[in-house]
Coordinates of C-alpha atoms and ligand atoms in Angstrom, one line a residue:
M44 CA 12.5 -20.7 31.9
T45 CA 10.1 -20.3 29.5
V46 CA 7.0 -22.6 30.2
I47 CA 4.9 -20.5 33.4
D48 CA 1.7 -22.9 35.2
R49 CA 0.1 -23.6 31.8
G50 CA -1.5 -26.7 30.2
S51 CA 0.2 -28.3 27.4
V52 CA -0.2 -26.9 23.9
E53 CA -2.2 -30.0 23.0
D54 CA -4.7 -28.6 26.1
L55 CA -4.5 -25.0 24.0
L56 CA -5.2 -27.0 20.6
V57 CA -8.4 -29.3 21.8
N58 CA -11.2 -26.4 20.7
A59 CA -9.1 -25.6 16.6
P60 CA -12.2 -25.7 14.6
T61 CA -10.4 -27.7 12.2
K62 CA -8.9 -31.0 11.6
N63 CA -6.2 -29.9 8.8
S64 CA -3.3 -30.9 9.5
K65 CA -1.5 -28.4 7.7
V66 CA -2.5 -25.5 9.5
L67 CA -2.8 -27.4 13.4
D68 CA 1.2 -28.2 12.7
F69 CA 2.0 -24.3 11.8
V70 CA -0.2 -23.1 14.8
R71 CA 1.2 -26.1 17.1
S72 CA 4.9 -25.4 16.3
I73 CA 4.3 -21.1 16.9
A74 CA 2.4 -21.9 19.7
E75 CA 5.4 -24.2 21.1
R76 CA 7.9 -21.6 20.5
T77 CA 6.1 -18.5 21.5
T78 CA 4.5 -20.5 24.9
P79 CA 0.6 -18.4 24.7
D80 CA -1.5 -18.5 27.8
A81 CA -4.5 -19.1 25.4
I82 CA -5.1 -20.1 21.8
E83 CA -8.0 -17.9 20.0
W84 CA -9.0 -18.6 16.3
I85 CA -11.2 -16.0 15.3
T86 CA -14.3 -16.5 13.3
G87 CA -15.5 -13.4 12.2
S88 CA -18.1 -13.4 14.3
E89 CA -20.1 -10.3 15.3
E90 CA -19.7 -11.7 19.2
Q91 CA -16.1 -12.3 18.9
R92 CA -15.1 -9.3 17.8
S93 CA -17.5 -7.5 20.7
S94 CA -15.7 -10.0 23.4
L95 CA -12.4 -8.7 21.6
L96 CA -13.1 -4.6 21.7
S97 CA -14.3 -5.2 24.9
Q98 CA -10.5 -6.7 26.0
A99 CA -8.7 -4.5 24.5
I100 CA -10.9 -1.4 25.7
D101 CA -9.8 -2.7 29.3
T102 CA -6.3 -3.2 28.5
G103 CA -6.4 0.2 27.2
T104 CA -5.2 -0.4 24.1
I105 CA -8.2 1.5 22.0
V106 CA -10.9 4.0 23.5
K107 CA -14.5 3.8 22.1
L108 CA -14.7 6.4 20.4
S109 CA -18.6 8.7 21.0
H110 CA -18.8 9.1 16.5
P111 CA -18.3 7.9 14.0
E112 CA -20.4 4.8 15.1
D113 CA -18.6 1.9 16.3
S114 CA -15.1 3.2 15.9
Y115 CA -12.1 3.0 17.6
Y116 CA -8.9 5.1 18.6
A117 CA -5.3 3.9 19.3
A118 CA -2.4 5.2 20.2
S119 CA 0.5 4.1 19.4
D120 CA 4.0 3.8 21.0
P121 CA 5.9 6.9 20.1
D122 CA 8.7 4.7 18.7
D123 CA 6.5 2.7 16.6
V124 CA 4.7 4.9 14.0
A125 CA 5.5 3.9 10.7
R126 CA 7.2 1.2 9.0
V127 CA 10.7 0.0 9.2
E128 CA 11.9 -0.1 6.1
D129 CA 15.6 -0.7 7.6
R130 CA 14.6 -3.6 10.1
T131 CA 12.8 -5.4 6.5
F132 CA 14.6 -8.2 5.5
I133 CA 14.1 -9.9 2.4
C134 CA 15.6 -13.4 3.1
S135 CA 16.3 -15.7 -0.1
E136 CA 18.9 -18.2 -0.4
K137 CA 21.1 -15.9 -2.4
E138 CA 21.9 -12.4 -1.4
E139 CA 22.0 -11.5 -5.1
D140 CA 18.0 -12.7 -5.1
A141 CA 16.7 -10.4 -2.5
G142 CA 19.2 -7.2 -3.6
P143 CA 20.6 -4.1 -4.2
L144 CA 17.5 -2.9 -2.5
N145 CA 16.2 -4.6 0.1
N146 CA 17.8 -5.7 3.1
W147 CA 19.1 -9.1 2.8
V148 CA 19.9 -11.7 5.8
A149 CA 20.5 -16.1 4.5
P150 CA 17.5 -17.6 6.3
A151 CA 19.5 -19.9 7.6
E152 CA 20.7 -17.1 10.0
M153 CA 17.5 -14.9 10.3
K154 CA 16.0 -18.8 11.4
G155 CA 18.4 -18.6 14.2
I156 CA 18.0 -15.2 14.7
L157 CA 13.8 -15.5 15.2
N158 CA 14.2 -19.0 17.0
D159 CA 15.7 -16.1 19.9
V160 CA 13.8 -13.7 19.7
F161 CA 10.1 -15.9 19.6
A162 CA 10.9 -18.3 22.2
G163 CA 8.6 -17.7 24.7
A164 CA 7.8 -13.7 23.6
M165 CA 3.9 -14.4 23.8
R166 CA 4.0 -15.1 27.5
G167 CA 1.3 -14.4 29.5
R168 CA -0.5 -13.3 26.2
T169 CA -3.2 -15.0 24.1
M170 CA -2.1 -16.1 20.1
Y171 CA -4.8 -15.5 18.3
V172 CA -4.8 -17.3 14.6
I173 CA -6.6 -15.1 12.0
P174 CA -7.3 -17.6 8.7
F175 CA -7.8 -14.8 6.1
V176 CA -7.8 -14.9 2.2
M177 CA -6.6 -12.1 -0.3
G178 CA -9.2 -10.7 -2.4
H179 CA -12.1 -12.7 -3.5
V180 CA -12.3 -16.4 -1.6
D181 CA -14.0 -17.9 -5.0
A182 CA -11.3 -16.2 -7.4
T183 CA -9.9 -18.8 -10.1
Q184 CA -6.5 -18.9 -7.5
P185 CA -7.8 -17.8 -3.7
M186 CA -4.5 -17.0 -2.3
F187 CA -4.7 -17.5 1.6
G188 CA -2.8 -17.0 4.9
I189 CA -2.9 -17.8 8.0
E190 CA -1.5 -14.5 10.5
V191 CA -0.7 -15.8 14.1
T192 CA -0.7 -12.6 16.4
D193 CA -0.4 -11.8 20.4
S194 CA -2.1 -8.5 19.8
P195 CA -5.5 -7.8 19.6
Y196 CA -5.2 -4.5 17.7
V197 CA -3.6 -6.5 14.6
V198 CA -6.4 -8.8 14.8
L199 CA -9.3 -5.8 15.1
S200 CA -7.3 -4.3 12.2
M201 CA -7.4 -7.6 9.7
G202 CA -11.0 -7.6 10.5
I203 CA -11.3 -4.7 8.5
M204 CA -8.4 -4.7 6.2
A205 CA -9.1 -9.2 4.8
R206 CA -11.7 -11.6 4.4
T207 CA -10.9 -13.4 7.8
G208 CA -12.0 -16.4 9.9
D209 CA -14.5 -19.0 8.9
V210 CA -14.2 -18.3 5.5
A211 CA -11.3 -18.6 4.6
L212 CA -10.5 -21.7 7.2
E213 CA -13.5 -23.3 5.6
A214 CA -12.1 -22.4 2.0
I215 CA -8.5 -23.6 3.3
D216 CA -10.0 -26.9 4.2
R217 CA -12.5 -27.6 1.5
L218 CA -9.5 -27.3 -1.5
G219 CA -6.8 -28.4 0.5
A220 CA -5.3 -25.2 -0.3
D221 CA -1.7 -23.8 1.1
F222 CA -1.5 -20.8 3.1
V223 CA 1.2 -17.8 3.5
E224 CA 1.9 -18.7 6.6
C225 CA 2.4 -15.2 8.9
V226 CA 3.7 -15.3 12.5
H227 CA 3.6 -11.6 14.2
S228 CA 4.5 -10.9 17.6
V229 CA 4.9 -7.6 19.7
G230 CA 7.7 -8.6 21.6
A231 CA 6.6 -7.7 25.0
P232 CA 6.0 -11.2 27.1
L233 CA 4.3 -10.3 30.8
E234 CA 5.8 -12.3 33.5
P235 CA 2.9 -13.1 35.8
G236 CA 1.2 -9.9 37.8
Q237 CA 3.0 -7.6 35.0
D238 CA 0.7 -5.0 34.1
D239 CA 0.4 -4.1 30.5
V240 CA 1.1 -1.0 28.3
A241 CA -1.4 0.2 25.9
W242 CA 0.8 -0.5 23.0
P243 CA 3.0 -3.1 23.8
C244 CA 5.9 -3.5 21.2
S245 CA 9.9 -4.6 21.6
S246 CA 12.5 -2.0 20.0
T247 CA 14.3 -5.0 18.8
K248 CA 12.4 -5.0 15.5
Y249 CA 12.3 -8.0 12.3
I250 CA 10.1 -7.4 9.7
T251 CA 11.2 -10.9 7.8
H252 CA 10.4 -12.1 4.5
F253 CA 10.6 -15.6 3.3
P254 CA 10.0 -15.8 0.1
E255 CA 10.8 -18.9 -1.4
D256 CA 8.6 -20.7 1.7
R257 CA 6.4 -18.0 1.3
S258 CA 6.2 -17.0 4.7
I259 CA 7.0 -14.3 7.3
W260 CA 7.8 -13.5 10.2
S261 CA 7.1 -9.6 12.7
Y262 CA 8.8 -9.2 15.3
G263 CA 8.6 -6.2 17.9
S264 CA 6.1 -3.6 15.9
G265 CA 2.7 -3.4 15.9
Y266 CA 2.3 -0.1 13.4
G267 CA 0.4 -1.7 10.5
G268 CA 2.6 -1.9 7.6
N269 CA 4.5 -4.6 10.0
A270 CA 1.9 -6.1 11.6
L271 CA -0.8 -6.5 9.5
L272 CA 0.9 -8.5 7.8
G273 CA -2.0 -9.4 4.5
K274 CA -0.8 -6.4 3.0
K275 CA 2.1 -5.1 2.8
A276 CA 4.3 -8.2 3.4
Y277 CA 1.8 -10.9 1.9
A278 CA -0.2 -8.7 -0.6
L279 CA 3.4 -7.1 -2.3
R280 CA 6.6 -8.7 -1.5
I281 CA 5.8 -12.8 -1.2
A282 CA 3.0 -11.9 -3.6
S283 CA 5.2 -9.5 -5.4
A284 CA 7.5 -13.2 -6.0
I285 CA 4.5 -15.8 -6.8
A286 CA 3.4 -13.6 -9.5
H287 CA 7.3 -13.6 -10.8
D288 CA 7.1 -17.4 -10.7
E289 CA 3.4 -17.6 -11.8
G290 CA 3.7 -14.7 -15.0
W291 CA 1.3 -11.9 -13.2
L292 CA 1.7 -8.7 -11.4
A293 CA 1.7 -7.8 -7.9
E294 CA 1.8 -4.3 -7.7
H295 CA 1.0 -0.8 -5.0
M296 CA -1.7 0.5 -7.2
L297 CA -5.3 2.1 -6.9
I298 CA -7.8 1.1 -9.1
L299 CA -10.5 3.0 -10.6
K300 CA -12.9 3.0 -13.3
L301 CA -14.2 5.8 -15.0
T302 CA -17.0 6.3 -17.2
N303 CA -17.8 9.2 -19.7
P304 CA -20.8 11.5 -20.6
E305 CA -21.4 8.8 -23.5
G306 CA -21.7 5.9 -21.0
E307 CA -18.7 4.0 -21.7
S308 CA -16.8 2.5 -18.4
K309 CA -13.0 2.3 -18.6
Y310 CA -10.4 0.6 -15.9
V311 CA -7.1 2.6 -14.9
A312 CA -4.3 1.3 -12.4
A313 CA -2.2 3.6 -10.3
A314 CA 1.2 3.1 -8.8
F315 CA 2.3 6.5 -7.0
P316 CA 4.5 5.9 -3.4
S317 CA 3.5 6.0 0.1
A318 CA 1.4 8.8 0.6
C319 CA 1.2 10.3 -2.6
G320 CA -2.0 10.1 -3.7
K321 CA -3.4 6.7 -4.4
T322 CA -6.7 6.9 -1.6
N323 CA -7.5 10.1 -2.7
L324 CA -7.2 9.1 -6.6
A325 CA -9.3 6.2 -5.5
M326 CA -12.2 8.3 -4.3
I327 CA -11.9 11.5 -6.9
E328 CA -15.4 12.7 -7.4
P329 CA -14.7 14.5 -11.1
N330 CA -16.3 17.9 -11.3
I331 CA -16.5 17.3 -15.3
P332 CA -20.4 17.6 -16.0
G333 CA -21.4 14.2 -17.5
W334 CA -18.1 12.0 -15.8
K335 CA -18.3 9.6 -13.2
A336 CA -15.6 7.6 -10.8
E337 CA -15.9 4.6 -9.2
T338 CA -14.1 3.1 -6.8
L339 CA -12.0 -0.5 -6.7
G340 CA -9.2 0.0 -4.7
D341 CA -6.8 2.3 -3.3
D342 CA -3.5 0.9 -2.5
I343 CA -2.7 -2.8 -4.1
A344 CA -3.9 -4.3 -7.4
W345 CA -2.7 -7.9 -8.3
M346 CA -3.4 -8.1 -12.0
R347 CA -3.3 -11.3 -14.4
F348 CA -4.0 -12.1 -17.6
G349 CA -7.6 -12.8 -18.6
P350 CA -8.9 -15.0 -21.4
D351 CA -9.2 -12.4 -23.6
G352 CA -5.9 -11.2 -23.2
Q353 CA -6.1 -7.7 -21.1
L354 CA -4.8 -7.5 -18.0
Y355 CA -7.5 -8.2 -15.2
A356 CA -7.0 -6.6 -11.8
V357 CA -8.7 -7.4 -8.1
N358 CA -7.9 -5.1 -5.3
P359 CA -6.9 -8.3 -2.9
E360 CA -7.7 -6.1 0.0
F361 CA -11.4 -5.6 2.4
G362 CA -10.7 -2.4 3.9
L363 CA -8.9 1.2 3.7
F364 CA -6.0 2.0 5.5
G365 CA -4.8 5.8 4.3
V366 CA -3.0 8.0 5.7
A367 CA -5.4 10.7 7.4
P368 CA -3.5 14.0 7.4
G369 CA -4.6 16.0 4.0
T370 CA -7.7 13.5 4.1
G371 CA -10.6 16.5 4.3
Y372 CA -13.9 17.6 3.0
V373 CA -12.7 19.2 0.4
T374 CA -10.0 17.1 -0.2
N375 CA -11.5 14.1 -0.1
P376 CA -15.3 14.0 0.9
T377 CA -15.3 10.3 -0.5
A378 CA -13.3 9.2 2.2
M379 CA -15.0 11.7 5.4
T380 CA -18.1 9.4 4.1
A381 CA -16.7 6.4 4.1
I382 CA -15.2 7.6 7.3
E383 CA -18.8 8.4 8.8
A384 CA -20.1 5.5 8.3
G385 CA -18.3 3.9 10.5
G386 CA -16.8 0.5 11.5
N387 CA -13.3 2.3 11.9
V388 CA -10.1 1.8 14.2
F389 CA -8.0 5.2 13.9
T390 CA -4.5 5.2 14.7
N391 CA -2.3 8.0 16.1
V392 CA -4.8 10.5 15.2
A393 CA -5.6 13.2 17.5
L394 CA -9.2 13.0 19.9
T395 CA -11.8 15.6 20.0
D396 CA -13.0 16.9 23.5
D397 CA -16.9 15.4 22.7
G398 CA -14.8 12.2 22.0
G399 CA -14.6 12.0 17.6
V400 CA -11.3 12.2 15.8
W401 CA -9.2 15.5 14.0
W402 CA -6.5 15.8 12.1
E403 CA -4.4 18.2 10.0
G404 CA -6.5 18.9 6.7
M405 CA -9.7 17.7 7.7
T406 CA -11.1 20.8 8.4
D407 CA -10.7 24.6 7.6
E408 CA -10.7 25.7 10.9
K409 CA -8.5 24.3 13.8
P410 CA -10.7 23.3 17.3
A411 CA -9.8 25.1 19.8
H412 CA -8.4 22.6 21.6
L413 CA -7.5 18.5 21.9
T414 CA -5.9 15.9 23.0
D415 CA -2.8 15.2 20.9
W416 CA -1.5 11.8 19.4
R417 CA 0.7 11.6 22.4
G418 CA -1.9 12.5 24.9
N419 CA -1.1 16.0 25.3
D420 CA -3.3 19.2 25.3
W421 CA -3.3 20.9 22.0
T422 CA -4.4 23.9 21.0
P423 CA -4.1 25.7 17.2
E424 CA -1.3 27.9 18.9
S425 CA 1.0 24.3 20.1
E426 CA 4.6 23.8 17.4
T427 CA 3.4 19.9 16.8
P428 CA 0.9 18.3 14.7
A429 CA -1.8 17.4 16.7
A430 CA -1.9 14.4 14.6
H431 CA 1.2 12.4 13.6
P432 CA 2.1 13.0 9.7
N433 CA 1.3 9.0 9.4
S434 CA -1.9 8.7 11.4
R435 CA -4.1 6.1 9.7
F436 CA -7.7 5.9 9.2
C437 CA -8.7 1.8 8.7
T438 CA -12.0 1.1 7.4
P439 CA -14.3 -0.9 5.5
I440 CA -14.0 -0.3 1.7
A441 CA -17.4 -1.3 1.9
N442 CA -18.8 2.0 3.6
V443 CA -16.6 4.0 0.4
P444 CA -19.9 5.9 -1.7
T445 CA -17.8 5.3 -4.8
I446 CA -17.6 1.8 -4.3
A447 CA -17.8 0.2 -7.8
P448 CA -21.0 -2.8 -8.0
E449 CA -18.3 -4.7 -9.6
W450 CA -16.1 -4.4 -7.1
Q451 CA -16.1 -7.9 -5.4
N452 CA -16.0 -10.0 -9.1
P453 CA -13.4 -12.0 -8.1
D454 CA -11.3 -12.4 -11.2
G455 CA -11.2 -8.2 -12.0
V456 CA -11.9 -5.6 -14.1
P457 CA -9.8 -5.1 -17.5
I458 CA -6.9 -2.7 -17.2
S459 CA -7.0 0.4 -19.9
A460 CA -4.4 1.9 -18.8
I461 CA -1.7 2.3 -15.8
L462 CA -0.2 5.7 -14.8
F463 CA 3.0 5.7 -12.7
G464 CA 3.5 9.1 -10.8
G465 CA 5.0 10.6 -7.6
R466 CA 6.0 13.7 -6.0
R467 CA 8.3 16.1 -7.7
K468 CA 8.6 19.8 -7.1
T469 CA 10.2 20.5 -11.2
T470 CA 11.3 17.9 -13.8
M471 CA 8.0 15.4 -14.7
P472 CA 5.7 17.3 -16.2
L473 CA 1.9 17.2 -15.1
V474 CA 0.6 14.1 -17.6
T475 CA 2.3 12.4 -20.6
Q476 CA 1.7 9.1 -22.2
T477 CA 4.7 7.0 -23.3
S478 CA 5.1 5.4 -27.0
D479 CA 5.0 1.6 -25.7
W480 CA 5.0 -0.9 -23.8
N481 CA 8.7 -1.1 -23.0
H482 CA 8.4 2.6 -22.2
G483 CA 6.1 3.0 -19.6
V484 CA 8.5 0.0 -17.9
F485 CA 11.8 2.7 -18.1
M486 CA 9.2 5.7 -16.6
G487 CA 8.1 3.2 -14.1
S488 CA 11.3 2.3 -13.6
I489 CA 13.0 5.5 -12.8
L490 CA 10.0 6.7 -10.6
S491 CA 11.1 9.4 -8.0
S492 CA 9.6 11.0 -5.4
E493 CA 10.2 13.3 -2.6
T494 CA 9.9 10.9 0.9
T495 CA 7.3 11.0 3.1
A496 CA 6.3 10.6 6.8
A497 CA 5.2 7.1 5.7
A498 CA 8.6 5.5 6.6
V499 CA 11.0 6.3 9.2
G500 CA 13.5 8.5 7.6
K501 CA 13.8 11.9 6.3
V502 CA 11.1 13.3 4.7
G503 CA 11.4 15.8 1.4
V504 CA 14.8 13.7 -0.1
V505 CA 13.9 12.6 -3.8
R506 CA 14.5 8.8 -4.1
R507 CA 14.0 6.5 -7.1
D508 CA 10.5 4.1 -6.5
P509 CA 10.4 1.8 -9.2
M510 CA 6.7 1.3 -10.2
A511 CA 6.3 2.8 -6.5
M512 CA 7.6 -0.9 -5.2
R513 CA 10.7 0.0 -3.9
P514 CA 10.0 -1.2 0.0
F515 CA 8.1 -4.2 -1.3
I516 CA 10.0 -5.7 -4.0
G517 CA 10.5 -9.5 -2.5
Y518 CA 13.1 -10.0 -5.0
N519 CA 16.0 -8.5 -7.0
V520 CA 14.7 -5.3 -8.3
G521 CA 16.7 -5.9 -11.8
D522 CA 14.1 -9.1 -11.9
Y523 CA 11.5 -7.4 -11.1
L524 CA 12.2 -4.8 -14.5
Q525 CA 12.7 -7.8 -16.1
H526 CA 9.6 -9.8 -15.8
W527 CA 7.8 -6.5 -16.0
I528 CA 9.6 -5.7 -19.8
N529 CA 8.6 -10.3 -20.3
I530 CA 5.0 -9.2 -18.9
G531 CA 4.7 -7.4 -22.5
K532 CA 6.0 -9.8 -24.6
T533 CA 2.8 -12.2 -23.3
D534 CA 1.3 -14.3 -26.5
G535 CA -2.2 -12.7 -27.3
A536 CA -1.3 -9.7 -24.8
R537 CA -4.0 -6.5 -24.8
L538 CA -1.9 -4.3 -23.2
P539 CA -2.9 -1.5 -21.2
K540 CA -1.4 2.3 -21.9
I541 CA 1.1 3.8 -20.1
F542 CA 0.8 7.0 -18.5
Y543 CA 3.6 9.2 -16.2
V544 CA 1.8 11.5 -13.8
N545 CA 3.3 14.5 -11.6
W546 CA 0.7 16.6 -9.6
F547 CA 3.2 18.5 -7.5
R548 CA 5.2 20.3 -10.2
R549 CA 5.9 23.9 -8.0
A550 CA 6.2 27.1 -9.6
E551 CA 9.1 29.9 -8.3
D552 CA 6.9 30.8 -5.4
N553 CA 6.6 27.3 -4.5
S554 CA 3.0 27.0 -4.7
F555 CA 1.3 23.9 -6.7
L556 CA 1.7 24.7 -11.0
W557 CA -1.4 22.5 -10.8
P558 CA -4.6 22.4 -8.2
G559 CA -4.8 18.4 -8.1
F560 CA -7.7 16.0 -5.8
T561 CA -10.6 16.9 -7.8
E562 CA -9.4 18.5 -10.4
N563 CA -7.0 15.2 -11.4
A564 CA -10.3 14.1 -13.3
R565 CA -9.5 16.4 -15.9
I566 CA -5.8 14.8 -16.9
L567 CA -7.9 11.0 -15.8
K568 CA -10.3 12.6 -18.9
W569 CA -7.1 13.3 -21.0
V570 CA -5.9 9.4 -20.0
F571 CA -9.2 7.9 -21.3
E572 CA -9.3 9.8 -24.7
R573 CA -6.1 9.0 -25.5
V574 CA -7.0 5.3 -24.9
N575 CA -9.7 5.6 -27.0
G576 CA -8.0 7.1 -29.7
T577 CA -10.0 11.1 -29.6
A578 CA -7.7 13.0 -27.8
D579 CA -4.4 14.5 -29.5
A580 CA -0.7 14.6 -29.0
V581 CA 2.5 16.6 -29.2
Q582 CA 5.3 14.2 -29.1
T583 CA 8.0 15.6 -26.8
P584 CA 11.8 13.8 -26.1
V585 CA 10.0 12.0 -22.9
G586 CA 6.5 11.3 -24.4
F587 CA 3.3 12.5 -25.8
A588 CA 2.3 15.4 -24.0
P589 CA -1.8 16.9 -24.6
V590 CA -1.8 19.8 -27.2
A591 CA -2.7 23.4 -26.3
G592 CA -5.8 23.5 -24.9
G593 CA -6.2 19.3 -24.9
I594 CA -6.8 19.0 -20.8
D595 CA -9.8 20.4 -20.5
L596 CA -10.1 24.0 -17.6
D597 CA -13.8 24.5 -18.4
G598 CA -14.6 25.9 -14.9
L599 CA -11.9 25.9 -13.6
D600 CA -9.9 28.9 -12.2
I601 CA -6.5 28.5 -13.6
T602 CA -5.0 29.8 -17.0
E603 CA -4.2 27.6 -20.0
E604 CA 0.1 28.8 -19.7
Q605 CA 0.1 27.5 -16.0
V606 CA -0.4 24.0 -17.7
Q607 CA 2.1 24.6 -19.8
K608 CA 3.9 25.1 -17.6
A609 CA 3.1 22.2 -15.4
L610 CA 3.4 20.0 -18.6
E611 CA 7.5 21.8 -19.2
V612 CA 9.4 19.5 -20.6
K613 CA 12.7 21.7 -19.5
P614 CA 16.1 20.9 -20.9
D615 CA 18.6 21.5 -18.3
E616 CA 16.3 20.0 -15.5
W617 CA 16.3 16.6 -17.8
A618 CA 20.2 16.8 -18.5
E619 CA 19.8 16.5 -14.5
E620 CA 17.6 13.9 -14.4
L621 CA 19.1 12.0 -16.8
Q622 CA 22.7 11.5 -14.8
S623 CA 20.7 10.7 -11.6
I624 CA 19.4 8.1 -13.9
D625 CA 22.4 7.0 -15.0
A626 CA 23.7 7.0 -11.3
W627 CA 19.9 5.3 -10.5
Y628 CA 20.6 2.6 -13.1
D629 CA 24.3 2.0 -11.9
E630 CA 22.9 1.0 -8.6
L631 CA 20.9 -1.5 -10.0
G632 CA 23.5 -3.8 -11.6
E633 CA 23.7 -6.2 -14.1
H634 CA 20.1 -7.5 -13.4
V635 CA 18.4 -4.3 -15.2
P636 CA 16.9 -5.7 -18.1
A637 CA 18.5 -5.0 -21.2
E638 CA 15.6 -3.2 -23.0
L639 CA 15.9 -1.0 -20.3
R640 CA 19.3 0.2 -21.1
A641 CA 18.3 0.8 -24.4
E642 CA 15.4 3.4 -23.5
V643 CA 18.2 5.3 -21.9
E644 CA 20.3 4.9 -25.0
E645 CA 17.3 6.4 -26.9
L646 CA 16.0 8.8 -24.2
R647 CA 19.7 10.8 -24.8
D648 CA 19.7 11.4 -28.4
R649 CA 15.7 12.8 -27.9
L650 CA 17.1 15.3 -25.4
G651 CA 20.2 15.7 -27.6
L652 CA 22.6 14.5 -25.2
K653 CA 24.5 12.5 -26.9
Ligands
GTP912 P1 -0.1 5.3 1.4 O1 -1.8 4.6 1.6 O2 0.7 5.1 2.3 O3 0.2 4.1 0.1 O4 -0.5 6.9 0.2 P2 -0.9 7.4 -0.7 O5 -0.5 6.9 -1.7 O6 -2.7 6.9 -0.8 O7 -1.9 8.1 -0.8 P3 -2.8 9.7 -0.1 O8 -3.6 9.1 -1.3 O9 -3.2 9.0 1.3 O10 -2.1 10.7 -0.2 C1 -1.4 11.2 0.9 C2 -1.0 13.0 1.1 O11 -1.0 13.1 -0.5 C3 -1.8 13.6 2.0 O12 -1.1 14.9 2.6 C4 -2.8 14.5 0.4 O13 -2.7 15.7 0.8 C5 -1.6 15.0 -1.0 N1 -1.8 14.6 -1.9 C6 -2.9 13.6 -2.6 N2 -3.9 13.9 -3.6 C7 -3.0 15.4 -4.2 C8 -3.0 16.3 -4.8 O14 -3.6 15.6 -6.2 N3 -1.8 17.5 -5.2 C9 -1.9 17.6 -4.2 N4 -0.8 18.7 -4.2 N5 -1.5 16.8 -3.0 C10 -1.9 15.8 -3.3
MN913 MN1 0.7 1.8 0.5
MN914 MN1 -3.6 5.0 0.6

């Protein structure tokens, strides 16, 4: 029994704002399966947003804050706080096309499972239809999606994170464009008379991707990375599969504009794993006289070759979904200014007694009393954090005071340098430049990081995370690495230079060797000058490193010796690293490109370990 006293799906569709049969067929088929009480089409209007906000306040899903302006707070179910990588599936026809890092289930089998779990899943709820475009609607190749969801929290968050509503639907209709079908349910149908909870979700979770059909089905979670399907699911997993077929790159990268004192600008993209500093670096305010940085994106970059052979990057998103803890007036004042401009949705942060928000690291001094993310009283003596370690701020990117004027360029900006980096206590130097594209792809392929709270699981374990894309590659990782190698072989390509950075190397006493944050601008300056050919370097077995005195330390309270320690290539550490690289490539199996196997042998040779 799934249909309870409700009109037929056709009745629910009478007010559809489109006659596009592809759109209507999709929406109809999901409504028939999930049997919502109502269908609401998201237009992007302010009236609609206000009415959704009041409804979500009434059900307790969100709380209106006293400040910042127009800002809201949601506390999730304590078991629904992060991406669930063990419940994330790539359902390609062949297992080999998903493996070896992704969970795989055959499409027919997964569709059977989804048929069961989605049957009647939206009963008692409204199904919202969110047309959206990732990137600019006037791009040469605009990329559309339609997310249907039964979560008002998802609607409000998607409204910040993507260009949603009429702007997208009109363009889909006008262009007769394809769109990625995105289906989301919190998996908590309501019986007549049953009271709703503030954060409905299910203990059964499926975050599933069909790269061949270009569709996404997500069940059971309301958390951003699992439920805001334009983001990781589309802009990385599905888009990486599209990019592989079409010869471009969909990457987990920030985009930054740097301008030197002479007024010359360059654009840099950087890939660091989740909670390893992208949002921070994207908003950096250099304190080196005459240098300027501006923001274009903090999480995702799509890069396509332009007519001049350069890779042009766009940020497909429209908002920030940033890790809150550690974002503060000292570490990231730019993000704090963006947040204070209002229009935020916060999730799992702590509440102050005057109706504002707080999280660890926002201010040096802890408030005397808070309500923690679980709704309990909290004082500085409490033993648990006030905000969940993966609590987030969701903020319009237009709020960012350092936003570059060209951030809405439909076809993006030309990239001069790519940085790869992760969180490593040892081994990886503060910065090195790779010797050519293949060496750069190799360094990206062995990117490693100690795990963080951004995904469910143990924190602090070193894992390989190729190009910071491990949880986001929508196909075989070896084929993905081959795709990177092939990009480098494109006729007429004027490729960016590739660098590897590590802000997180530690001294013997476990303190950070490099102060990081704002001071990373000094590393960006070296990168800029290497691209321009004006900075010297020394060759090490693992890449080109700055010469002694090559990093501008003017005005900084650390010694050249300490920087040299941060830059050091230690033979014993690299001997161990090489063994781990061998094991990593064995794990990846036979799809690893021959070009990258050759890079390992060259590294072995340079380290004298042959
Ligand atoms: P996702 O949005 O999950 O993809 O992560 P992200 O890469 O944007 O991470 P974010 O910038 O939010 O950084 C998260 C954590 O890294 C915070 O705890 C920061 O304090 C810390 N962090 C960022 N930059 C630095 C740095 O230069 N040095 C040190 N030591 N920590 C940093
Ligand atoms: Mn991310
Ligand atoms: Mn981020």
